[in-house]
Amino acid sequence: MNNEQLFKNLAGDMVSKPDEAEVLPRESAYGIHVEGDKVLLVRPTWSRKWDLPGGRIEEGETPFQSMTREFLEETGYMVNISDSIPLGKKQEWFYNDLEDSFHDSTMHFFLVKSVAKQGEITSTDEIETLEWVSRDQLNEDNCNVSLLSFIFGV
């Protein structure tokens, strides 16, 4: 009987977890900002696919606090706190290639209704580019598949 556990890596490919590898908890938070038919997306330096602004929740942060911090770092936009709506969360097994670590990952998603430009992207080591992308151009080949249901659900 095959007990292979498969985890999604940063590029969206499936990776088999060795039996001796530990699975660590990980929480992250992401913001979805839509204007018309376009969504604000980032392309991480480690992937060819579009992704939502967001990332790991740091110790002492709530999911919302993490999302607003990550959104500002990755886009240069400050989130209007009163207009942001929790959309839900998603659980998946995640392999972090950069840290060689396996995670039981909980991703929190927020609809960001309004933003104000505050500056430039400060996470230049993590973000290659930022772009408004038409939702009808997004698919499994060019976007992180874990996010598509949330992007198209708003």
Short mmCIF file of C-alpha atoms in Angstrom, two decimals:
data_model
loop_
_atom_site.label_atom_id
_atom_site.label_comp_id
_atom_site.label_asym_id
_atom_site.label_seq_id
_atom_site.Cartn_x
_atom_site.Cartn_y
_atom_site.Cartn_z
CA MET A 1 0.00 0.00 0.00
CA ASN A 2 1.35 3.44 -0.95
CA ASN A 3 1.26 6.02 1.86
CA GLU A 4 3.00 8.72 -0.17
CA GLN A 5 2.09 12.23 0.98
CA LEU A 6 2.15 14.88 -1.74
CA PHE A 7 2.75 18.56 -0.97
CA LYS A 8 2.45 21.53 -3.34
CA ASN A 9 5.69 23.50 -3.75
CA LEU A 10 6.14 27.21 -4.52
CA ALA A 11 5.88 26.62 -8.28
CA GLY A 12 2.66 24.62 -7.85
CA ASP A 13 4.26 21.25 -8.55
CA MET A 14 3.64 18.23 -6.33
CA VAL A 15 6.50 17.00 -4.12
CA SER A 16 6.61 13.71 -2.22
CA LYS A 17 7.37 14.05 1.51
CA PRO A 18 10.02 11.68 2.84
CA ASP A 19 8.74 9.56 5.74
CA GLU A 20 11.24 11.11 8.18
CA ALA A 21 10.32 14.73 7.34
CA GLU A 22 8.29 16.61 9.95
CA VAL A 23 5.10 18.46 8.96
CA LEU A 24 4.95 21.92 10.56
CA PRO A 25 1.92 24.20 10.93
CA ARG A 26 1.94 27.37 8.79
CA GLU A 27 -0.58 30.19 8.50
CA SER A 28 -0.62 32.85 5.81
CA ALA A 29 -2.93 35.66 4.73
CA TYR A 30 -3.71 37.15 1.30
CA GLY A 31 -5.56 40.18 -0.04
CA ILE A 32 -7.71 40.21 -3.17
CA HIS A 33 -8.21 43.65 -4.71
CA VAL A 34 -10.41 43.82 -7.81
CA GLU A 35 -11.16 46.83 -10.01
CA GLY A 36 -13.61 46.07 -12.81
CA ASP A 37 -12.53 42.76 -14.33
CA LYS A 38 -8.90 43.09 -13.18
CA VAL A 39 -7.24 41.82 -10.03
CA LEU A 40 -4.01 43.15 -8.50
CA LEU A 41 -1.46 40.31 -8.61
CA VAL A 42 2.23 39.81 -7.93
CA ARG A 43 4.74 37.50 -9.57
CA PRO A 44 7.12 36.13 -6.95
CA THR A 45 10.80 35.82 -7.84
CA TRP A 46 10.62 32.04 -7.29
CA SER A 47 7.65 31.33 -9.59
CA ARG A 48 6.47 31.85 -13.17
CA LYS A 49 2.87 32.14 -11.95
CA TRP A 50 0.78 35.05 -10.70
CA ASP A 51 0.00 35.10 -7.00
CA LEU A 52 -1.98 37.23 -4.55
CA PRO A 53 -0.16 39.73 -2.34
CA GLY A 54 0.31 38.10 1.04
CA GLY A 55 2.38 35.65 3.01
CA ARG A 56 3.26 34.08 6.32
CA ILE A 57 1.58 35.33 9.50
CA GLU A 58 4.27 36.42 11.93
CA GLU A 59 4.13 35.67 15.66
CA GLY A 60 1.73 38.02 17.44
CA GLU A 61 -0.12 39.03 14.25
CA THR A 62 -3.73 38.32 13.41
CA PRO A 63 -4.45 37.11 9.87
CA PHE A 64 -5.82 40.57 9.00
CA GLN A 65 -2.74 42.37 10.38
CA SER A 66 -0.50 40.05 8.39
CA MET A 67 -2.45 40.62 5.18
CA THR A 68 -2.27 44.41 5.50
CA ARG A 69 1.50 44.30 6.23
CA GLU A 70 2.24 41.90 3.37
CA PHE A 71 -0.03 43.82 0.96
CA LEU A 72 1.87 47.05 1.65
CA GLU A 73 5.30 45.38 1.41
CA GLU A 74 4.50 43.57 -1.85
CA THR A 75 2.43 46.24 -3.66
CA GLY A 76 3.13 49.63 -2.08
CA TYR A 77 -0.62 49.98 -1.39
CA MET A 78 -2.06 50.60 2.10
CA VAL A 79 -5.28 48.65 2.74
CA ASN A 80 -8.35 50.56 3.97
CA ILE A 81 -9.09 48.56 7.11
CA SER A 82 -12.80 49.33 7.34
CA ASP A 83 -13.47 48.13 3.79
CA SER A 84 -11.78 44.71 4.01
CA ILE A 85 -13.91 41.59 4.23
CA PRO A 86 -12.82 38.09 5.33
CA LEU A 87 -13.64 35.62 2.53
CA GLY A 88 -12.61 32.39 4.18
CA LYS A 89 -9.66 30.09 4.44
CA LYS A 90 -8.20 27.10 2.68
CA GLN A 91 -6.16 24.21 4.02
CA GLU A 92 -3.46 22.47 1.97
CA TRP A 93 -0.18 20.65 2.29
CA PHE A 94 2.64 22.97 1.27
CA TYR A 95 6.34 22.38 0.63
CA ASN A 96 8.55 25.48 1.01
CA ASP A 97 11.40 24.92 -1.45
CA LEU A 98 13.36 27.87 -0.06
CA GLU A 99 13.40 26.46 3.48
CA ASP A 100 13.17 22.73 2.59
CA SER A 101 10.21 22.38 4.96
CA PHE A 102 6.83 20.65 4.78
CA HIS A 103 3.72 22.37 6.16
CA ASP A 104 0.07 21.82 6.98
CA SER A 105 -0.84 25.26 5.65
CA THR A 106 -3.88 27.40 6.47
CA MET A 107 -4.39 30.30 4.05
CA HIS A 108 -6.70 33.19 5.04
CA PHE A 109 -8.24 35.33 2.27
CA PHE A 110 -9.60 38.88 2.47
CA LEU A 111 -11.43 41.00 -0.06
CA VAL A 112 -9.68 44.38 -0.12
CA LYS A 113 -12.19 46.96 -1.32
CA SER A 114 -10.05 50.07 -1.30
CA VAL A 115 -6.37 50.91 -1.17
CA ALA A 116 -4.17 54.01 -1.23
CA LYS A 117 -0.75 54.13 -2.88
CA GLN A 118 1.85 54.64 -0.12
CA GLY A 119 5.12 53.93 -1.88
CA GLU A 120 7.04 51.33 -3.80
CA ILE A 121 7.33 47.58 -3.36
CA THR A 122 9.66 46.94 -0.43
CA SER A 123 9.83 43.13 -0.82
CA THR A 124 11.99 43.35 -3.93
CA ASP A 125 13.78 40.10 -3.01
CA GLU A 126 10.41 38.30 -3.10
CA ILE A 127 8.41 40.15 -5.80
CA GLU A 128 9.51 40.33 -9.42
CA THR A 129 6.57 42.38 -10.68
CA LEU A 130 3.13 43.76 -9.83
CA GLU A 131 0.33 44.00 -12.38
CA TRP A 132 -3.40 44.45 -12.85
CA VAL A 133 -4.41 41.24 -14.64
CA SER A 134 -7.76 40.58 -16.30
CA ARG A 135 -9.46 37.63 -14.62
CA ASP A 136 -10.35 36.10 -17.99
CA GLN A 137 -6.61 35.73 -18.69
CA LEU A 138 -5.99 33.65 -15.54
CA ASN A 139 -5.78 29.87 -15.61
CA GLU A 140 -3.89 26.95 -14.03
CA ASP A 141 -0.90 27.55 -16.31
CA ASN A 142 -0.22 31.15 -15.28
CA CYS A 143 -1.74 31.52 -11.78
CA ASN A 144 -1.28 29.73 -8.47
CA VAL A 145 -4.11 27.19 -8.73
CA SER A 146 -4.80 27.32 -4.97
CA LEU A 147 -5.99 30.92 -5.38
CA LEU A 148 -8.20 30.69 -8.47
CA SER A 149 -11.44 29.84 -6.65
CA PHE A 150 -11.01 32.88 -4.38
CA ILE A 151 -10.07 35.21 -7.26
CA PHE A 152 -13.10 34.17 -9.30
CA GLY A 153 -15.39 34.09 -6.26
CA VAL A 154 -15.35 37.87 -5.74
#
